Short mmCIF file of C-alpha atoms in Angstrom, two decimals:
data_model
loop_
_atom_site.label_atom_id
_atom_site.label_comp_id
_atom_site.label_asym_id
_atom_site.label_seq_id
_atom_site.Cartn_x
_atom_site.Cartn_y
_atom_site.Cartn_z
CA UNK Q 285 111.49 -101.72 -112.52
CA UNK Q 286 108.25 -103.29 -113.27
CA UNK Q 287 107.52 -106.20 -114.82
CA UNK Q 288 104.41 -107.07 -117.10
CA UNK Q 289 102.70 -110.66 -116.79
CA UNK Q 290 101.12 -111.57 -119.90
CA UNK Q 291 96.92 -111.55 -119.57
CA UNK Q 292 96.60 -114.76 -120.25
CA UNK Q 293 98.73 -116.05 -117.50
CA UNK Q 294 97.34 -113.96 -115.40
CA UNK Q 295 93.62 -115.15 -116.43
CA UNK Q 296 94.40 -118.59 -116.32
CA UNK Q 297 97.11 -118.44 -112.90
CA UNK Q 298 95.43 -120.30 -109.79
CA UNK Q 299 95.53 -117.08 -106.96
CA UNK Q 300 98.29 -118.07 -104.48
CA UNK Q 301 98.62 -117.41 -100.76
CA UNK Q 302 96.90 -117.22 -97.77
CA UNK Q 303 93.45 -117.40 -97.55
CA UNK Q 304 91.61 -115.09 -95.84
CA UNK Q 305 88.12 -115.58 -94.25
CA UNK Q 306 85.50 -112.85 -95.46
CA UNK Q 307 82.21 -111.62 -94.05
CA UNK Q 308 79.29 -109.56 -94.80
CA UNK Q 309 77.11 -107.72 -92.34
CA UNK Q 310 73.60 -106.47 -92.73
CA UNK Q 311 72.85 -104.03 -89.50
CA UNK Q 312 69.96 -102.98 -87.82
CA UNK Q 313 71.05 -99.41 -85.99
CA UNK Q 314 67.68 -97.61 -85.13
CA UNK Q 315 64.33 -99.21 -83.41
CA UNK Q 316 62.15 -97.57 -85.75
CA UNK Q 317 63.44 -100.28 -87.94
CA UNK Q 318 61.92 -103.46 -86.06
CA UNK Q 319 58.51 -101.89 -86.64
CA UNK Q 320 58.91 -101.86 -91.16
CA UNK Q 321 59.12 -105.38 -90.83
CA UNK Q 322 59.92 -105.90 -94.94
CA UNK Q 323 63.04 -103.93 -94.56
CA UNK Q 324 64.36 -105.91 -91.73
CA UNK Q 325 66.92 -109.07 -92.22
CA UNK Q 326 65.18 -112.00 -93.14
CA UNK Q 327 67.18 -113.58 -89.69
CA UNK Q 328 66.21 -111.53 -87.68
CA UNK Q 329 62.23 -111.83 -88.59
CA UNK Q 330 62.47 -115.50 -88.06
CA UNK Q 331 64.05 -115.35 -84.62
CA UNK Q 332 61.19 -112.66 -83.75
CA UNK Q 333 58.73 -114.66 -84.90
CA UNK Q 334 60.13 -117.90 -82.80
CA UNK Q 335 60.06 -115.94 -80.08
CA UNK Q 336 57.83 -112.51 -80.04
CA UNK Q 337 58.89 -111.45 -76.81
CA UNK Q 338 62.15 -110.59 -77.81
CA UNK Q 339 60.76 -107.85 -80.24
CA UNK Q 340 60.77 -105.69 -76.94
CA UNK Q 341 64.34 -106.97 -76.21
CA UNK Q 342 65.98 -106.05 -79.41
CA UNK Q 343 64.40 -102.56 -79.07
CA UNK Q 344 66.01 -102.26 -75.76
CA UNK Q 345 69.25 -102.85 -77.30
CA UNK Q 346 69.30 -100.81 -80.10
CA UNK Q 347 67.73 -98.13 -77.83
CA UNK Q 348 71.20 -97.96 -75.98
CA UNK Q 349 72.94 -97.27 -78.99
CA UNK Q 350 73.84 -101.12 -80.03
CA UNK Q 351 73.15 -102.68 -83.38
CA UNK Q 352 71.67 -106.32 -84.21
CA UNK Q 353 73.80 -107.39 -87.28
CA UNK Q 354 73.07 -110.83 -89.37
CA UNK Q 355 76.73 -111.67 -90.51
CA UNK Q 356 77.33 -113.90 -93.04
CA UNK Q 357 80.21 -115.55 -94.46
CA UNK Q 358 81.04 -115.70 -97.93
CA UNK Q 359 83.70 -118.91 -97.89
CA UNK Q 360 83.38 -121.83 -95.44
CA UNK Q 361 86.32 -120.96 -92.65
CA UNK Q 362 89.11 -122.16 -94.23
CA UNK Q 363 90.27 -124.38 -90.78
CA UNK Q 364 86.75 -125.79 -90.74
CA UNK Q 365 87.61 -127.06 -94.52
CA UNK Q 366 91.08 -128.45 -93.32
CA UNK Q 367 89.10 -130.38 -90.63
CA UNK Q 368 86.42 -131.70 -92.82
CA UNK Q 369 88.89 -132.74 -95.55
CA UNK Q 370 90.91 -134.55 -92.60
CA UNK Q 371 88.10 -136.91 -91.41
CA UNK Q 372 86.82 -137.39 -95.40
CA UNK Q 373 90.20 -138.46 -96.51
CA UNK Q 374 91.11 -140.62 -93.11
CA UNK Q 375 87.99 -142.37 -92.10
CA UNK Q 376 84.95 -141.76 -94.49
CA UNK Q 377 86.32 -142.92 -97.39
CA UNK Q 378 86.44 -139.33 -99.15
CA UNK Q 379 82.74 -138.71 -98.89
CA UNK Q 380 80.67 -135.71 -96.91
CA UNK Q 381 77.37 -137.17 -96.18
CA UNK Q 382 75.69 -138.25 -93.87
CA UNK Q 383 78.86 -138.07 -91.37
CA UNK Q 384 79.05 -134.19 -91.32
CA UNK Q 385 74.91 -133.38 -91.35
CA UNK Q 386 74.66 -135.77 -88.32
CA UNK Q 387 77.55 -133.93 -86.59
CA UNK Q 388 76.17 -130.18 -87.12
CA UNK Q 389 72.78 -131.69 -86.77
CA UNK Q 390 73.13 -133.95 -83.66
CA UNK Q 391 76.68 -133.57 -82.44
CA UNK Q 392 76.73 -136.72 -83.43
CA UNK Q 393 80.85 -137.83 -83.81
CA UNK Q 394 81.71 -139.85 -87.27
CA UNK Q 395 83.13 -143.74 -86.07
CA UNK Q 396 86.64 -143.54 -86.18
CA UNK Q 397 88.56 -146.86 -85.62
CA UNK Q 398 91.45 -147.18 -83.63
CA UNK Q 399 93.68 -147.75 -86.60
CA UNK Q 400 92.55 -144.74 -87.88
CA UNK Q 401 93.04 -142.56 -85.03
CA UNK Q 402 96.59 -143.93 -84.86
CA UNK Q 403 96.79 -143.51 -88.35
CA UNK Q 404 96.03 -139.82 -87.82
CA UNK Q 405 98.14 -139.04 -84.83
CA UNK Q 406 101.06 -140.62 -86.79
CA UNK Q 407 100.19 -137.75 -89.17
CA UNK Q 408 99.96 -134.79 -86.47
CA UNK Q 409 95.93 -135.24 -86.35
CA UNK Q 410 93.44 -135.33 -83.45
CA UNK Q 411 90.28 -136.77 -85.53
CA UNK Q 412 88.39 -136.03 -82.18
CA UNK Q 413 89.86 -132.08 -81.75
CA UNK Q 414 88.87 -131.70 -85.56
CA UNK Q 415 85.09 -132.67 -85.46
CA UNK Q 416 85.46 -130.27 -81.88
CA UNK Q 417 86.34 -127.72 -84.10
CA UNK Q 418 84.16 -128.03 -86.84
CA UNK Q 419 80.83 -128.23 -84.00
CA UNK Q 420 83.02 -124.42 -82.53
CA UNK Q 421 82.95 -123.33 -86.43
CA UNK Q 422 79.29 -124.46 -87.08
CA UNK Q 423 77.80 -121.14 -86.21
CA UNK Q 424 80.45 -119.03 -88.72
CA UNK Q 425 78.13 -119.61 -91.47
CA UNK Q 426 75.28 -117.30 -90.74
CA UNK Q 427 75.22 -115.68 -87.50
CA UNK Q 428 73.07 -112.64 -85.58
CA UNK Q 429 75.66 -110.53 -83.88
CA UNK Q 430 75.82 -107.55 -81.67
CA UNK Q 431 77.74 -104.13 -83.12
CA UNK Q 432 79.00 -102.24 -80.22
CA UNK Q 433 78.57 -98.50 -81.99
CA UNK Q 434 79.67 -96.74 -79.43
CA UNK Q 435 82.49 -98.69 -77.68
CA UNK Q 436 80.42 -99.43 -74.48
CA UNK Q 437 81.07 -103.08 -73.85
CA UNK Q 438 79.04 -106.05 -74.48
CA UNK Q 439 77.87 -107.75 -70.84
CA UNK Q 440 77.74 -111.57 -70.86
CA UNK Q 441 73.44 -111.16 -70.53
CA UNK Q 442 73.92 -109.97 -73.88
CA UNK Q 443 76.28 -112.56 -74.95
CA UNK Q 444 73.84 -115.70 -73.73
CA UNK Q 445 70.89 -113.30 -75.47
CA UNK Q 446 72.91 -114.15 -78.99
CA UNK Q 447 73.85 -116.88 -78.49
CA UNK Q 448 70.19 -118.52 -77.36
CA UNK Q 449 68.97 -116.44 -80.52
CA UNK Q 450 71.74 -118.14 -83.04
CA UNK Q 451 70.32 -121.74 -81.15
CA UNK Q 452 66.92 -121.24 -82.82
CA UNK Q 453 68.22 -120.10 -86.14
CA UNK Q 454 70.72 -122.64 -86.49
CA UNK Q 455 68.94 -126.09 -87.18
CA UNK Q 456 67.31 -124.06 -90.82
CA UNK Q 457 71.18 -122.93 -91.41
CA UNK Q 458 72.28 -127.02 -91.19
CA UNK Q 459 71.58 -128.20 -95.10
CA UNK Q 460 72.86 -124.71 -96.49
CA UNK Q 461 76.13 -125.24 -94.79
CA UNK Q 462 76.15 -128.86 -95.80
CA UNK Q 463 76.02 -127.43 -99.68
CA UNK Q 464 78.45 -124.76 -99.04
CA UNK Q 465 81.25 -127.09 -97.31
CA UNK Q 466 80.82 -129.79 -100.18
CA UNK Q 467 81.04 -126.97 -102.90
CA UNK Q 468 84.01 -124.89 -101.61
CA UNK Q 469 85.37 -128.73 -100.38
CA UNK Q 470 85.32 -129.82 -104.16
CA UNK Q 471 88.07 -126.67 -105.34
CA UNK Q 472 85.66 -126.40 -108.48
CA UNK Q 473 85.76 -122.51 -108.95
CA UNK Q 474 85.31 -122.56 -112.26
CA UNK Q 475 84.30 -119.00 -114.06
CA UNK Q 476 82.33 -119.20 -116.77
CA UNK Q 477 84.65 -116.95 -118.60
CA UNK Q 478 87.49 -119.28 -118.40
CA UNK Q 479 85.38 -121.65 -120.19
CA UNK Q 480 83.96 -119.89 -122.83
CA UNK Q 481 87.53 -118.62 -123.49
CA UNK Q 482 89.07 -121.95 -123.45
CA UNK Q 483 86.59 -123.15 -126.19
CA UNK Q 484 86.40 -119.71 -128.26
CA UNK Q 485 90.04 -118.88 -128.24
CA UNK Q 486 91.75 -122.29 -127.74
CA UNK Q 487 89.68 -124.62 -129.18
CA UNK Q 488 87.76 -122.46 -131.83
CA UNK Q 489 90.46 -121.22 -134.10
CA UNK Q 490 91.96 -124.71 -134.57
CA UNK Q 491 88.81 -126.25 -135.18
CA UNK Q 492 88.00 -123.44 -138.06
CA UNK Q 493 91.79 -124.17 -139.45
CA UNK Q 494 91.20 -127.94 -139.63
CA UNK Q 495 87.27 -127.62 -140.75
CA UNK Q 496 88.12 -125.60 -143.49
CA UNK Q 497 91.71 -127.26 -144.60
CA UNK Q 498 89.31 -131.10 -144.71
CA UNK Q 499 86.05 -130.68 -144.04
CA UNK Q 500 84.68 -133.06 -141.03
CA UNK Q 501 88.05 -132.47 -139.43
CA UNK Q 502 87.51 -129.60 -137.46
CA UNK Q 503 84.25 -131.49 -136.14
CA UNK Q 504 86.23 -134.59 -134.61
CA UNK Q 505 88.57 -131.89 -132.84
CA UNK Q 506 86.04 -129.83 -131.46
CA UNK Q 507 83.61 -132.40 -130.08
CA UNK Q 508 86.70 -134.07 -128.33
CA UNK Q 509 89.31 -131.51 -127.12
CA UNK Q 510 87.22 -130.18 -124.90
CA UNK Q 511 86.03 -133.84 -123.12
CA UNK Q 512 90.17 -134.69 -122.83
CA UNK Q 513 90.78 -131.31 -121.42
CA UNK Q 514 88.20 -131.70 -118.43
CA UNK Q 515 88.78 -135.25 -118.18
CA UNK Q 516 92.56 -134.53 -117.60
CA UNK Q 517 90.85 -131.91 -114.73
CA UNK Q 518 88.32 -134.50 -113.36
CA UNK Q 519 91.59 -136.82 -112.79
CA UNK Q 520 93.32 -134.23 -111.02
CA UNK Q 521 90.44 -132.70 -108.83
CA UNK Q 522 89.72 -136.90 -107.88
CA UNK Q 523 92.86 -137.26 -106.49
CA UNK Q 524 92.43 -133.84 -104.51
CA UNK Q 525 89.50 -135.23 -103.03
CA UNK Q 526 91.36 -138.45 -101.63
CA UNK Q 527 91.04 -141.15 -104.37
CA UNK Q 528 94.48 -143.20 -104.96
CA UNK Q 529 96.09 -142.95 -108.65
CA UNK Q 530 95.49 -147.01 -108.64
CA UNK Q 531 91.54 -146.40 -108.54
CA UNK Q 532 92.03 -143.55 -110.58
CA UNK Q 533 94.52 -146.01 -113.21
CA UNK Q 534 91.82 -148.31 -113.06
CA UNK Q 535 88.90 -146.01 -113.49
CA UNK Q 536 90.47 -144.84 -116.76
CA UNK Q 537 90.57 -147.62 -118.43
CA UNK Q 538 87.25 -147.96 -119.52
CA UNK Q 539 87.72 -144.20 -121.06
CA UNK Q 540 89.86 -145.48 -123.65
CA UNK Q 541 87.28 -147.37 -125.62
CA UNK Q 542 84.80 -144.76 -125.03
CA UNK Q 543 86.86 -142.45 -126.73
CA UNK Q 544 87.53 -144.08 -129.80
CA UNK Q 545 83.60 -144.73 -130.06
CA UNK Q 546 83.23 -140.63 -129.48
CA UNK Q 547 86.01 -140.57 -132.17
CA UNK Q 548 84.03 -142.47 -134.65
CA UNK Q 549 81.19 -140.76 -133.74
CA UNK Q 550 82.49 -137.87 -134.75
CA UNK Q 551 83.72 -138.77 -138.41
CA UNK Q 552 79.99 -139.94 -139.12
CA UNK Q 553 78.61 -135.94 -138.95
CA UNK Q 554 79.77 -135.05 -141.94
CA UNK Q 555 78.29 -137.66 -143.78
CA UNK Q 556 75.11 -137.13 -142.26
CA UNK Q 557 74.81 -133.64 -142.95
CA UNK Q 558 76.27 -134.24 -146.72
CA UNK Q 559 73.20 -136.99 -146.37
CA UNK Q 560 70.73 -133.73 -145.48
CA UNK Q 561 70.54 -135.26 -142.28
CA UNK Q 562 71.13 -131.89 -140.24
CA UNK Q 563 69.58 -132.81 -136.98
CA UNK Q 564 70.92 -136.56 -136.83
CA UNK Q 565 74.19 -134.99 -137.44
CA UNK Q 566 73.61 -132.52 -134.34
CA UNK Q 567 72.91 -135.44 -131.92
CA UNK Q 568 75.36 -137.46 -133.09
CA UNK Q 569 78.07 -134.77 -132.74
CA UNK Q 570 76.24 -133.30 -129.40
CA UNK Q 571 76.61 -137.14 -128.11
CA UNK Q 572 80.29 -137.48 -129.51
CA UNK Q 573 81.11 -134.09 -127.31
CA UNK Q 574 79.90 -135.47 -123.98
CA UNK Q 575 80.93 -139.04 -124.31
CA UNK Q 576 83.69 -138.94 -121.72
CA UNK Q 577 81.94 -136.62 -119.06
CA UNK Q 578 78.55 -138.28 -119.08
CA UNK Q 579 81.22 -141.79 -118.45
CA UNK Q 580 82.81 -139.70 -116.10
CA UNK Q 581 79.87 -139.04 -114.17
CA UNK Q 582 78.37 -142.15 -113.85
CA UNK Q 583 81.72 -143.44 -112.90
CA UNK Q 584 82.20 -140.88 -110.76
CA UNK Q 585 78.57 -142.26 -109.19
CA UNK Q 586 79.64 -145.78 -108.36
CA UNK Q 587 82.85 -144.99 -107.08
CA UNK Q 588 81.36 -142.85 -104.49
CA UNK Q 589 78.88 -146.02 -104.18
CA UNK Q 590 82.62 -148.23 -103.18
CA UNK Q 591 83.14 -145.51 -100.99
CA UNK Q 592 79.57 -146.04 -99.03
CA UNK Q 593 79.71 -149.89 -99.30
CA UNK Q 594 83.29 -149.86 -97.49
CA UNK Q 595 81.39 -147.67 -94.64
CA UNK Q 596 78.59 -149.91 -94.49
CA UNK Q 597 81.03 -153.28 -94.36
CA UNK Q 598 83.47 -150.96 -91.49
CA UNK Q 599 79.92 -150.16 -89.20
CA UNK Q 600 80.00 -146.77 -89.56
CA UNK Q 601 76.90 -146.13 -91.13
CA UNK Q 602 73.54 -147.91 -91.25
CA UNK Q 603 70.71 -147.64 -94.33
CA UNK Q 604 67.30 -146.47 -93.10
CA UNK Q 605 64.21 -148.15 -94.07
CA UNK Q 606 63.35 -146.56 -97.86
CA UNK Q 607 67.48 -145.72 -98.64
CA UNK Q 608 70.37 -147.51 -100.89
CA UNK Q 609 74.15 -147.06 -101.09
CA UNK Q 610 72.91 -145.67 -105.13
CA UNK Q 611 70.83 -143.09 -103.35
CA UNK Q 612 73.24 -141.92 -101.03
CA UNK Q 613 76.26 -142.10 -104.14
CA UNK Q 614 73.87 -139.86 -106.06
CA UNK Q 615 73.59 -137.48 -102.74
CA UNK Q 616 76.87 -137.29 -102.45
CA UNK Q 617 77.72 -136.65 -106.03
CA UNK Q 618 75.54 -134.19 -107.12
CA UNK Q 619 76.04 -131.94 -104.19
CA UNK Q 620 78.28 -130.64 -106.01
CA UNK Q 621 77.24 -127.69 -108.59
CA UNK Q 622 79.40 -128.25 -110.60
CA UNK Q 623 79.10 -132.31 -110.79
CA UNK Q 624 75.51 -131.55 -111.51
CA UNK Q 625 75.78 -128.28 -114.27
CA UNK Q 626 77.99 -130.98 -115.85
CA UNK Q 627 75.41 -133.97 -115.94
CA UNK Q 628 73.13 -131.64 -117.04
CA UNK Q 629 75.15 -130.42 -119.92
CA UNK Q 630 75.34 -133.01 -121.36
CA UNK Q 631 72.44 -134.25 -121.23
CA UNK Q 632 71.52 -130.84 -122.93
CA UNK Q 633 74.11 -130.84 -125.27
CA UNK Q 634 72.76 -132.99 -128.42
CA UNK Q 635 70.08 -131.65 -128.66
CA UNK Q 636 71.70 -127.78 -128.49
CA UNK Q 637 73.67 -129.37 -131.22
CA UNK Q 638 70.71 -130.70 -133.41
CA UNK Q 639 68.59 -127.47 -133.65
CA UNK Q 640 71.78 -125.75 -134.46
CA UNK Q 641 72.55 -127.67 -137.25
CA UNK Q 642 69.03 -127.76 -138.32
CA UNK Q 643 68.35 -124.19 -138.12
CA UNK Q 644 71.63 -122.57 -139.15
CA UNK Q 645 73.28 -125.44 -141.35
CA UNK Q 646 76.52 -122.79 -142.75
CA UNK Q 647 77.75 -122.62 -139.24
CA UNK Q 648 78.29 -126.31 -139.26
CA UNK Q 649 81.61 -125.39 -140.64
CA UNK Q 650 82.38 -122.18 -138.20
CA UNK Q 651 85.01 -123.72 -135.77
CA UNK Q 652 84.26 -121.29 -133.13
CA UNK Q 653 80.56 -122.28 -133.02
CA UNK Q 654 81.84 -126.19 -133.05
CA UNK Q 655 83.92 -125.52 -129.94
CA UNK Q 656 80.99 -123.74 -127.80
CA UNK Q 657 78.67 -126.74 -129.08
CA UNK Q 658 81.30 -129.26 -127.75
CA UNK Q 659 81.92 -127.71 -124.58
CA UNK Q 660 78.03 -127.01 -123.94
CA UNK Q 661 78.06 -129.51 -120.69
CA UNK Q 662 81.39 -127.66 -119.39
CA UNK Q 663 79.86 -123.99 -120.08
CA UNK Q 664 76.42 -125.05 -118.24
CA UNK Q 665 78.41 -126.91 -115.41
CA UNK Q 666 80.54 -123.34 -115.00
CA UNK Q 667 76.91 -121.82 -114.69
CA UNK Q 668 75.86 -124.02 -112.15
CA UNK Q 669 79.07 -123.14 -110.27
CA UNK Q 670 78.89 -119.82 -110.62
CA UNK Q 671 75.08 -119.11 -110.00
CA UNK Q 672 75.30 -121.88 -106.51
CA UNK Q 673 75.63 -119.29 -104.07
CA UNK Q 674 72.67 -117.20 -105.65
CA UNK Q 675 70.60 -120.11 -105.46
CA UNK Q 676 72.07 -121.47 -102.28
CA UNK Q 677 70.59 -118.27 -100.73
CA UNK Q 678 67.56 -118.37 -102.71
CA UNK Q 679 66.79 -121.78 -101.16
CA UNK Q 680 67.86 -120.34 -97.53
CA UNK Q 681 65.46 -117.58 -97.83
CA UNK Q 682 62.43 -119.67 -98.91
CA UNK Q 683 62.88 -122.13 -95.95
CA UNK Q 684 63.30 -119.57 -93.23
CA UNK Q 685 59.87 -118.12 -95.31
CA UNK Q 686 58.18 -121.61 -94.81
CA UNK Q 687 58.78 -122.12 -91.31
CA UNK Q 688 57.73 -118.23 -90.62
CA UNK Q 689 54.26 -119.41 -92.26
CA UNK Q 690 54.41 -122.71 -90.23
CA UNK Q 691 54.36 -120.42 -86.94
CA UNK Q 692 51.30 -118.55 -88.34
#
């Protein structure tokens, strides 16, 4: 006998179980191929055009009935995340950067002290085996493979061939997989469906009940529902990343007075637009929505700033001539899609509010429109998240484009 889940639980369930690593694979089978240059992977160009002499190489190979295949993967490996996570949480003080771009980059090692690395063998970790393994996981990301198409054995020549070929394309791979380990890292896979439900079918109705039983009403619940909802998620997803529920405690209590200025904020709208005050009323509601997260953010800022001033106090990093522990918060911050869709938002979102009002004044009282308006930041920080890899690649393809050009 089967039984039914309810949609909605199933839309809104987390996915459960064991992870498994996925990759893509773009082959080259047939020699005529290296010649239509266009149609070959953009990889595969660059490392020809590093090195021209292997154009007579690769035809070689694919001549005995080999392909050259760019595989890519769509996650970062989900050990290499365990590792990462390890070293954030036990000796960087939860952040990603510059520690992990100087180990792919240099094989430089992160300074671990030797309370920490007792620390972390107390807990069943090697810090030193987990920065091995993320260096043996660096080249998972984007890699040019052979494909054995006809079972005949790949020779070690062939092996040393890839993996000199994967050494040049490497160091332009380095910032991508920076991006990718902070984003998948972060657990922010927010769909953009989830959020436009959540305010439509969660938020919207209640906000129509309560704007039409006393007008105003459904305007307070709509600009703040959404803002306590994600800040309940930004506590949670902080204290995934490493931070203790005392800086977290502490951290919220400037939130409290924030929101009852939001609050306040939000009874003043209808007045304003019973004023004729349309687009005054749309900032000040658009401002009332994003009150929290825009806090949130630049909280979230300076506690990543503690987290850089502890590793500057401890040794384990140095500022450059031209940098600042601000500079290197925002870095670290913003890496994040969805930290940035989010900043974005609502900076946005008053003034998505204001020419609404203005324009179409009657659906100032249309709760569904009031929740989409108060979760504008949320809905353009789900974009963010959900368009990153299409722009991660994007920004991939246009530097392995600029170097090409470099080389003439």
């Amino acid at each position: 006998m089967s039984i039914s889940v309810p949609w909605w639980r199933r839309f809104f369930s987390a996915r459960k179980g064991t992870k498994i690593d996925r990759y893509s694979l773009d082959v080259v089978t047939s020699p005529a191929e290296l010649v239509l240059n266009d149609s070959l992977p953009l990889e595969i160009r660059y490392v020809l055009a590093v090195k021209p002499s292997r154009f007579e190489t690769f035809r070689g190979i694919l001549e005995a009935g080999y392909g050259i295949g760019v595989r890519s993967v769509g996650n970062t490996p989900d050990r290499m995340l365990v590792a990462v996570d390890r070293i954030s949480r036990l000796t960087q003080h939860n952040t990603i950067v510059p520690w992990l771009p100087n180990l792919l980059r240099n094989e430089e090692l992160p300074v671990f002290s030797e309370h920490e690395l007792r620390e972390a063998e107390e807990k069943g970790v090697n810090l030193y085996e987990e920065a091995k393994l993320i260096l043996e996981k660096r080249f998972e990301f984007k890699k040019i493979i052979l494909v054995d198409l006809h079972n005949n054995c790949i020779s070690e020549t062939q092996r040393q061939l890839m993996h000199e070929v994967n050494e040049d394309l490497y160091p332009l791979a380095i910032d991508a997989i920076v991006h990718r380990v902070v984003f998948d890292n972060a657990h922010t896979r927010t769909e953009v469906a989830q959020t436009v439900i959540k305010a439509l079918i969660i938020i919207g109705p209640i906000a129509h009940v309560l704007e039409h039983a006393l007008s105003g009403l459904g305007k307070i619940f709509a600009a703040s529902a959404d803002d306590v909802l994600s800040e309940v998620a930004e506590l949670f997803a902080l204290r995934g990343s490493g931070f203790t529920w005392r800086q977290l405690i502490k951290r919220s209590r400037i939130l409290v007075p924030v929101f009852i200025a939001a609050t306040y904020g939000a009874f003043q709208v209808e007045p304003l637009l019973e004023a004729g005050r349309p687009m005054a009323a749309g900032v000040v509601f658009g401002l009332s929505a994003v009150a929290l997260s825009l806090v949130t953010a630049i909280q979230s800022i300076f506690m990543y700033r503690g987290s850089y001033v502890a590793l500057c106090d401890e040794k384990k990093m140095a500022l450059k001539t031209g940098e600042s522990l601000s500079r290197w918060a925002f870095k670290q911050d913003f890496l994040n899609p969805a930290r940035l869709g989010l900043f974005l938002g609502a900076m946005c979102s008053p003034l998505v509010a204001a020419v609404v009002f203005s324009l179409f004044p009657e659906l100032s009282k249309n709760g569904w429109i009031l929740a989409a308006l108060g979760s504008t930041e949320s809905i353009i920080a789900s974009l963010a998240v959900y368009n990153a890899k299409f722009i991660e690649k994007a920004w991939f393809r246009h530097k392995i484009l600029g170097a090409m050009r470099k080389m003439g």
